[in-house]
Amino acid sequence: MPPSSSDLELLSARTGLAFLQTFVDLLQEVVQMDLISISVLRVAGHESFQVQVGWMDGETLENYEYDACYTPCLEVIRTGGRVMVHENVQSAFPKDEFLRNKALQSYLGVPVCNVHGEVTGLIQIGWRQQTTPEECAQILDTISDFSARIASELENLRMMRILKALARGPEAQAPGGVFHLIAGQIQQLLSAKAVFVAECSRTDQRYFNILAYIENGTWLHAMEGTSLTYEGRPCEHLRTQEEFRIDTGLAEAYPQHPRYREAGFDAYLGIRVSDAKGTALGHIVVFHGEAVITHQLETELLAILRDRLGFEILRRLTRASG
């Protein structure tokens, strides 16, 4: 059953989480289910989802995060298509503990894709009884009508999360302070395997110093403060270029660095950080297992993060000279 005119009016008046919550509530009124959620995809060494809105057994699932491994969600990610299981879903995915613990019998998973067709989120619905193709077809029609809006709201939420984090600044107890904040936000923004931020050496321009380094969601504190040479690394290109990319073949291009192959780094994105006069202050480096894609939203947010890093490096230099 399509939404009524009053439902459409209610949805049009909401944005962000309020829109997603209203959509979930209205869908539940039309189709009785035991589970419903809208989640965003996170990739940091492995695929996982974080629920933005949703509930199970009357309890909210907001901010609930789970690995996609062994779940029907993984099939949605890999195929970019819908997954429908009308009965015995536990048998189809025997390693999914959530399905077993919640005694779900049928499942519907629908990918949320951006304008480039990439899966960025997931809508999940589950029942403790069998369903029919006809029931699911009605739900799919309704979701299809709002899929673009849902994708847009998830993208907006991601942008607002990063902007709020930068405005709020690092937590008082955060050991790496603002440089950890910037590196962590870039890693989440691009779903990258690893990210580090660095400043140019104050004593020898042939070197740079790592300020913060995160890999697969873990901070490599031993790398912080490490001084590395530009020569023989892809970062060398950032001495003269604003940006440098290697979409594939990083390990082959730099065989003298076996770490790239060991860590599964096949792609590289480097972004130069400069002051108002164009003098290099440092750079951002992103490592990934595949080409790092930056569409308009990612490009705009990276520019904000780059400028914040430049500001913090300049402030660090001012403090040191003062």
Coordinates of C-alpha atoms in Angstrom, one line a residue:
M1 CA 0.0 0.0 0.0
P2 CA 1.6 3.3 -1.0
P3 CA 1.9 6.1 1.5
S4 CA -1.2 8.4 1.9
S5 CA -1.0 12.1 1.1
S6 CA -0.8 12.9 4.8
D7 CA 2.1 10.5 5.1
L8 CA 3.9 12.1 2.2
E9 CA 3.3 15.5 3.8
L10 CA 4.7 14.3 7.1
L11 CA 7.8 12.9 5.4
S12 CA 8.4 16.1 3.4
A13 CA 8.6 18.1 6.6
R14 CA 11.4 16.0 8.0
T15 CA 15.1 15.6 7.3
G16 CA 18.0 13.6 8.6
L17 CA 17.4 11.0 11.3
A18 CA 13.8 12.4 11.8
F19 CA 13.0 11.6 8.1
L20 CA 14.5 8.1 8.4
Q21 CA 12.6 7.4 11.7
T22 CA 9.4 8.6 10.2
F23 CA 9.8 6.4 7.1
V24 CA 10.5 3.4 9.3
D25 CA 7.4 4.1 11.5
L26 CA 5.1 4.6 8.5
L27 CA 6.4 1.4 6.9
Q28 CA 5.7 -0.5 10.1
E29 CA 2.1 0.8 10.1
V30 CA 1.6 -0.6 6.6
V31 CA 3.5 -3.9 7.0
Q32 CA 3.8 -5.7 10.3
M33 CA 7.3 -6.9 10.9
D34 CA 9.5 -8.0 13.8
L35 CA 12.7 -6.2 12.6
I36 CA 13.3 -3.1 10.6
S37 CA 16.4 -0.9 10.3
I38 CA 18.3 1.5 8.1
S39 CA 22.0 1.3 8.4
V40 CA 25.2 2.8 6.9
L41 CA 28.0 0.8 5.6
R42 CA 31.4 1.1 7.2
V43 CA 34.6 -0.5 5.7
A44 CA 37.8 -0.6 7.8
G45 CA 39.5 -3.8 7.0
H46 CA 36.1 -5.6 7.0
E47 CA 32.6 -4.6 6.1
S48 CA 30.2 -3.7 9.0
F49 CA 27.0 -1.7 9.4
Q50 CA 25.9 0.9 11.9
V51 CA 22.2 1.2 12.4
Q52 CA 20.9 4.8 12.1
V53 CA 17.3 4.0 12.9
G54 CA 15.4 0.8 13.6
W55 CA 14.1 -1.5 16.3
M56 CA 13.6 -5.2 17.2
D57 CA 11.1 -6.4 19.7
G58 CA 10.1 -2.9 20.6
E59 CA 13.7 -1.9 21.5
T60 CA 15.7 0.6 19.5
L61 CA 18.7 -0.6 17.5
E62 CA 20.1 3.0 17.0
N63 CA 23.9 3.0 16.8
Y64 CA 24.0 -0.8 17.0
E65 CA 27.0 -1.9 14.9
Y66 CA 27.6 -5.4 13.5
D67 CA 29.9 -7.2 11.1
A68 CA 28.5 -8.2 7.8
C69 CA 30.5 -11.4 7.7
Y70 CA 28.3 -14.5 7.5
T71 CA 25.1 -12.4 7.2
P72 CA 22.7 -11.8 4.3
C73 CA 23.9 -8.2 4.5
L74 CA 27.2 -9.3 3.0
E75 CA 25.4 -10.7 -0.1
V76 CA 23.6 -7.4 -0.5
I77 CA 27.0 -5.6 -0.4
R78 CA 28.8 -7.9 -2.8
T79 CA 25.9 -8.1 -5.4
G80 CA 24.5 -4.7 -4.9
G81 CA 21.1 -6.3 -5.2
R82 CA 18.1 -7.3 -3.0
V83 CA 18.2 -10.4 -0.9
M84 CA 14.8 -12.0 -0.2
V85 CA 14.4 -15.2 1.8
H86 CA 10.8 -16.1 2.4
E87 CA 11.4 -19.0 4.9
N88 CA 14.2 -20.8 6.7
V89 CA 16.6 -17.8 6.5
Q90 CA 18.6 -19.3 9.4
S91 CA 19.3 -22.4 7.2
A92 CA 20.4 -20.1 4.4
F93 CA 22.8 -18.2 6.7
P94 CA 23.6 -20.7 9.5
K95 CA 26.6 -18.6 10.9
D96 CA 24.5 -15.5 11.4
E97 CA 24.0 -15.5 15.2
F98 CA 21.6 -12.6 15.1
L99 CA 19.1 -14.5 12.9
R100 CA 19.3 -17.5 15.2
N101 CA 19.1 -15.6 18.5
K102 CA 16.1 -13.6 17.3
A103 CA 14.4 -16.6 15.8
L104 CA 13.8 -14.9 12.4
Q105 CA 12.3 -17.0 9.7
S106 CA 12.2 -14.6 6.7
Y107 CA 14.3 -11.7 5.6
L108 CA 14.4 -8.8 3.1
G109 CA 17.5 -6.7 2.5
V110 CA 17.6 -3.8 0.2
P111 CA 20.8 -1.9 -0.7
V112 CA 20.9 1.9 -0.4
C113 CA 23.1 3.2 -3.2
N114 CA 24.5 6.7 -4.0
V115 CA 24.2 8.4 -7.4
H116 CA 27.2 6.4 -8.7
G117 CA 25.6 3.0 -7.9
E118 CA 27.8 2.2 -4.9
V119 CA 26.3 0.6 -1.9
T120 CA 26.4 3.0 1.1
G121 CA 23.7 1.6 3.3
L122 CA 21.1 -1.1 3.9
I123 CA 17.4 -1.4 4.7
Q124 CA 16.6 -4.6 6.6
I125 CA 13.3 -6.2 7.4
G126 CA 12.8 -9.5 9.2
W127 CA 9.8 -11.6 10.3
R128 CA 9.4 -14.6 12.6
Q129 CA 7.0 -16.2 10.1
Q130 CA 7.1 -17.0 6.4
T131 CA 6.4 -14.3 3.9
T132 CA 5.2 -14.4 0.3
P133 CA 6.6 -12.7 -2.8
E134 CA 3.5 -10.6 -3.0
E135 CA 4.0 -9.2 0.4
C136 CA 7.6 -8.3 -0.3
A137 CA 6.7 -6.8 -3.7
Q138 CA 4.5 -4.2 -2.0
I139 CA 7.3 -3.3 0.4
L140 CA 9.8 -3.1 -2.4
D141 CA 7.6 -0.7 -4.3
T142 CA 7.4 1.7 -1.3
I143 CA 11.1 1.5 -0.6
S144 CA 11.9 2.1 -4.3
D145 CA 9.8 5.3 -4.3
F146 CA 12.0 6.7 -1.4
S147 CA 15.4 5.1 -2.1
A148 CA 17.0 8.2 -3.6
R149 CA 15.8 10.3 -0.6
I150 CA 17.0 7.7 1.9
A151 CA 20.5 7.7 0.2
S152 CA 20.6 11.5 0.2
E153 CA 19.7 11.6 3.9
L154 CA 22.4 9.1 4.8
E155 CA 25.0 11.1 2.9
N156 CA 23.9 14.3 4.7
L157 CA 24.2 12.6 8.1
R158 CA 27.7 11.5 7.2
M159 CA 28.7 15.0 6.3
M160 CA 27.1 16.5 9.4
R161 CA 28.9 13.9 11.6
I162 CA 32.3 15.0 10.3
L163 CA 31.6 18.7 10.5
K164 CA 30.3 18.3 14.0
A165 CA 33.4 16.3 15.0
L166 CA 35.6 19.1 13.7
A167 CA 33.6 21.8 15.3
R168 CA 33.6 20.0 18.6
G169 CA 37.3 19.1 18.5
P170 CA 38.9 16.1 20.1
E171 CA 37.8 14.8 23.5
A172 CA 39.9 16.0 26.4
Q173 CA 41.2 12.5 27.1
A174 CA 42.1 11.8 23.5
P175 CA 45.9 11.1 23.5
G176 CA 46.5 12.2 19.9
G177 CA 44.3 15.3 20.0
V178 CA 43.2 17.0 16.9
F179 CA 45.6 15.0 14.6
H180 CA 43.9 11.8 15.6
L181 CA 40.5 13.4 15.1
I182 CA 41.4 14.4 11.5
A183 CA 43.0 11.1 10.5
G184 CA 40.1 9.1 12.0
Q185 CA 37.5 11.2 10.2
I186 CA 39.3 10.7 6.9
Q187 CA 39.5 7.0 7.5
Q188 CA 35.8 6.8 8.1
L189 CA 34.9 9.1 5.3
L190 CA 36.8 7.1 2.6
S191 CA 36.3 3.6 4.3
A192 CA 40.1 3.2 3.8
K193 CA 42.4 0.6 5.1
A194 CA 44.9 3.1 6.6
V195 CA 45.3 6.9 6.9
F196 CA 48.1 9.0 8.2
V197 CA 48.6 12.7 8.5
A198 CA 52.1 14.3 8.5
E199 CA 54.0 17.6 8.7
C200 CA 57.1 18.6 6.8
S201 CA 60.3 18.4 8.9
R202 CA 61.3 21.8 10.3
T203 CA 65.0 21.0 10.1
D204 CA 65.3 19.0 6.8
Q205 CA 62.8 19.4 3.9
R206 CA 63.8 16.0 2.6
Y207 CA 61.8 14.4 5.5
F208 CA 58.3 14.4 6.9
N209 CA 57.1 13.5 10.4
I210 CA 54.0 11.4 11.0
L211 CA 51.5 13.0 13.4
A212 CA 48.8 10.3 13.5
Y213 CA 48.4 6.9 11.9
I214 CA 45.3 4.7 11.9
E215 CA 45.1 1.3 10.2
N216 CA 42.1 -1.0 10.1
G217 CA 40.5 1.0 12.9
T218 CA 43.6 0.7 15.2
W219 CA 46.0 3.6 16.1
L220 CA 49.6 2.8 15.4
H221 CA 51.1 4.9 18.2
A222 CA 54.6 3.6 17.5
M223 CA 54.5 5.4 14.1
E224 CA 53.7 8.8 15.6
G225 CA 56.7 11.1 15.6
T226 CA 58.5 8.9 13.1
S227 CA 60.6 10.8 10.5
L228 CA 60.5 9.4 7.0
T229 CA 62.2 10.5 3.8
Y230 CA 60.2 11.6 0.8
E231 CA 62.6 10.0 -1.6
G232 CA 61.5 6.6 -2.8
R233 CA 57.9 7.0 -1.6
P234 CA 54.8 8.1 -3.4
C235 CA 54.7 11.0 -1.0
E236 CA 57.6 12.4 -3.0
H237 CA 55.2 13.6 -5.6
L238 CA 53.5 15.8 -3.1
R239 CA 56.5 18.1 -2.8
T240 CA 55.4 19.6 -6.2
Q241 CA 51.8 18.3 -6.7
E242 CA 48.6 19.1 -4.9
E243 CA 47.4 15.5 -5.2
F244 CA 48.9 12.2 -6.3
R245 CA 47.0 8.9 -6.9
I246 CA 47.9 5.3 -7.6
D247 CA 44.6 3.5 -8.3
T248 CA 46.2 0.1 -8.4
G249 CA 49.7 -1.5 -8.3
L250 CA 51.1 0.4 -5.4
A251 CA 53.2 -2.6 -4.1
E252 CA 54.6 -3.3 -7.6
A253 CA 55.5 0.4 -8.1
Y254 CA 57.4 0.5 -4.8
P255 CA 58.8 -3.0 -4.3
Q256 CA 61.4 -1.5 -1.9
H257 CA 58.5 -1.1 0.6
P258 CA 57.2 -4.7 1.3
R259 CA 54.9 -3.3 3.9
Y260 CA 52.5 -2.2 1.2
R261 CA 52.1 -5.8 -0.1
E262 CA 51.9 -7.3 3.4
A263 CA 49.2 -4.9 4.5
G264 CA 47.2 -5.3 1.3
F265 CA 47.7 -1.7 0.2
D266 CA 47.1 -1.6 -3.6
A267 CA 46.0 2.0 -3.9
Y268 CA 47.3 5.4 -2.7
L269 CA 45.9 8.9 -2.4
G270 CA 48.1 11.7 -1.2
I271 CA 46.9 15.3 -0.6
R272 CA 49.4 18.1 -0.1
V273 CA 48.7 20.6 2.8
S274 CA 49.9 24.1 2.1
D275 CA 49.8 27.6 3.7
A276 CA 48.3 30.7 2.1
K277 CA 51.5 31.3 0.1
G278 CA 51.5 27.7 -1.3
T279 CA 54.4 26.5 0.9
A280 CA 54.1 22.9 1.8
L281 CA 53.2 22.2 5.5
G282 CA 52.5 18.5 5.3
H283 CA 50.2 16.0 3.7
I284 CA 47.4 13.4 4.1
V285 CA 48.0 9.8 2.9
V286 CA 45.3 7.3 2.3
F287 CA 46.0 3.6 1.7
H288 CA 43.4 1.2 0.4
G289 CA 43.0 -2.2 -1.2
E290 CA 41.3 -0.7 -4.3
A291 CA 41.1 2.7 -6.0
V292 CA 40.1 5.5 -3.6
I293 CA 37.0 7.0 -5.1
T294 CA 36.2 10.6 -4.1
H295 CA 32.9 11.9 -5.4
Q296 CA 31.7 15.5 -4.8
L297 CA 30.8 15.0 -1.2
E298 CA 34.1 13.3 -0.3
T299 CA 36.1 15.9 -2.2
E300 CA 34.4 18.8 -0.4
L301 CA 34.8 17.1 3.0
L302 CA 38.5 16.2 2.3
A303 CA 39.1 19.9 1.5
I304 CA 37.7 20.9 4.9
L305 CA 39.8 18.3 6.7
R306 CA 42.9 19.3 4.7
D307 CA 42.4 23.0 5.6
R308 CA 41.9 22.0 9.3
L309 CA 45.1 20.0 9.2
G310 CA 47.0 23.0 7.8
F311 CA 45.6 25.3 10.4
E312 CA 46.6 22.9 13.2
I313 CA 50.2 22.5 11.8
L314 CA 50.6 26.2 11.6
R315 CA 49.3 26.6 15.2
R316 CA 51.8 23.9 16.2
L317 CA 54.6 25.8 14.5
T318 CA 53.6 29.1 16.2
R319 CA 53.6 27.5 19.6
A320 CA 57.0 25.9 19.0
S321 CA 58.6 29.2 17.8
G322 CA 57.0 31.1 20.7

